[in-house]
CSV table of C-alpha atoms in Angstrom, one decimal:
chain,number,residue,atom,x,y,z
A,835,UNK,CA,-27.2,35.0,6.2
A,836,UNK,CA,-26.9,38.3,4.3
A,837,UNK,CA,-30.3,39.9,3.4
A,838,UNK,CA,-29.4,40.6,-0.2
A,839,UNK,CA,-29.3,36.8,-1.0
A,840,UNK,CA,-32.6,34.8,-1.1
A,841,UNK,CA,-32.4,32.0,1.5
A,842,UNK,CA,-33.2,29.3,-1.1
A,843,UNK,CA,-30.2,30.1,-3.3
A,844,UNK,CA,-26.9,28.6,-2.4
A,845,UNK,CA,-23.5,30.2,-3.3
A,846,UNK,CA,-21.3,28.5,-5.8
A,847,UNK,CA,-18.7,27.5,-3.2
A,848,UNK,CA,-21.5,26.0,-0.9
A,849,UNK,CA,-22.7,23.9,-3.9
A,850,UNK,CA,-19.3,22.8,-4.6
A,851,UNK,CA,-18.7,21.8,-0.9
A,852,UNK,CA,-22.0,19.7,-1.0
A,853,UNK,CA,-20.8,17.9,-4.2
A,854,UNK,CA,-17.4,17.2,-2.6
A,855,UNK,CA,-18.9,15.9,0.6
A,856,UNK,CA,-21.3,13.8,-1.4
A,857,UNK,CA,-18.5,12.3,-3.5
A,858,UNK,CA,-16.5,11.5,-0.4
A,859,UNK,CA,-19.5,9.9,1.2
A,860,UNK,CA,-20.0,7.7,-2.0
A,861,UNK,CA,-16.3,6.5,-1.8
A,862,UNK,CA,-16.8,5.6,1.9
A,863,UNK,CA,-20.0,3.7,1.1
A,864,UNK,CA,-18.4,1.8,-1.8
A,865,UNK,CA,-15.5,0.8,0.3
A,866,UNK,CA,-17.8,-0.7,3.1
A,867,UNK,CA,-19.6,-2.9,0.4
A,868,UNK,CA,-19.8,-6.6,0.3
A,869,UNK,CA,-16.6,-7.2,-1.4
A,870,UNK,CA,-14.5,-5.0,1.1
A,871,UNK,CA,-13.7,-7.9,3.2
A,872,UNK,CA,-12.5,-10.0,0.2
A,873,UNK,CA,-10.5,-7.1,-1.2
A,874,UNK,CA,-8.8,-6.6,2.3
A,875,UNK,CA,-7.9,-10.1,2.5
A,876,UNK,CA,-6.5,-10.1,-1.1
A,877,UNK,CA,-4.4,-7.1,-0.3
A,878,UNK,CA,-3.1,-8.8,2.9
A,879,UNK,CA,-2.0,-11.8,0.8
A,880,UNK,CA,-0.4,-9.6,-1.8
A,881,UNK,CA,1.5,-7.8,1.0
A,882,UNK,CA,2.4,-11.1,2.8
A,883,UNK,CA,3.8,-12.7,-0.5
A,884,UNK,CA,5.7,-9.5,-1.7
A,885,UNK,CA,7.6,-9.7,1.8
A,886,UNK,CA,8.0,-13.4,1.9
A,887,UNK,CA,9.3,-14.2,-1.5
A,888,UNK,CA,12.3,-11.8,-1.6
A,889,UNK,CA,13.2,-12.9,2.0
A,890,UNK,CA,13.1,-16.6,1.1
A,891,UNK,CA,15.1,-16.0,-2.1
A,892,UNK,CA,17.7,-14.1,-0.1
A,893,UNK,CA,18.0,-17.0,2.3
A,894,UNK,CA,18.2,-19.6,-0.4
A,895,UNK,CA,20.9,-17.5,-2.3
A,896,UNK,CA,22.8,-16.9,0.9
A,897,UNK,CA,22.8,-20.6,1.8
A,898,UNK,CA,24.2,-21.4,-1.6
A,899,UNK,CA,26.9,-18.8,-1.5
A,900,UNK,CA,27.8,-19.9,2.0
A,901,UNK,CA,28.2,-23.5,0.9
A,902,UNK,CA,30.3,-22.7,-2.1
A,903,UNK,CA,32.4,-19.7,-0.9
A,904,UNK,CA,32.6,-19.7,2.9
A,905,UNK,CA,33.5,-16.3,4.4
A,906,UNK,CA,33.9,-14.8,7.8
A,907,UNK,CA,30.5,-13.3,7.8
A,908,UNK,CA,27.3,-15.0,6.7
A,909,UNK,CA,25.8,-14.4,3.4
A,910,UNK,CA,22.6,-16.1,4.5
A,911,UNK,CA,22.0,-13.5,7.2
A,912,UNK,CA,23.1,-10.6,4.9
A,913,UNK,CA,20.9,-11.6,2.0
A,914,UNK,CA,18.0,-12.4,4.4
A,915,UNK,CA,18.0,-8.8,5.7
A,916,UNK,CA,18.4,-7.5,2.1
A,917,UNK,CA,15.5,-9.7,1.0
A,918,UNK,CA,13.4,-8.4,3.9
A,919,UNK,CA,14.1,-4.8,3.3
A,920,UNK,CA,13.4,-5.1,-0.5
A,921,UNK,CA,10.0,-7.0,0.4
A,922,UNK,CA,9.0,-4.3,2.8
A,923,UNK,CA,9.7,-1.6,0.2
A,924,UNK,CA,7.7,-3.7,-2.2
A,925,UNK,CA,4.8,-4.2,0.2
A,926,UNK,CA,4.9,-0.4,0.8
A,927,UNK,CA,4.4,0.3,-2.7
A,928,UNK,CA,1.5,-2.1,-3.2
A,929,UNK,CA,-0.4,-0.6,-0.2
A,930,UNK,CA,0.2,3.0,-1.6
A,931,UNK,CA,-0.9,1.9,-5.0
A,932,UNK,CA,-4.1,0.3,-3.4
A,933,UNK,CA,-4.8,3.4,-1.3
A,934,UNK,CA,-5.0,5.6,-4.2
């Protein structure tokens, strides 16, 4: 420690660092509270449904199209994959939003 500063005085950067560490610790402590498990289960439910619904809608639409307008390729498989991709993008957005 430099001799020109008294040992009981902290520099502004040290005080700021202590405040930032305290704020981060507070966020971590809040995240481990009683509602954290319920919140995590809720997020998993939202992610599950955000993938399942578009995938099932793609399958239903594909089956309907295949019955009414048969093609050499399967609309069911095509729309299942499209619904799955859309659902995964949707889930990614939900998780990113919850992480902020």
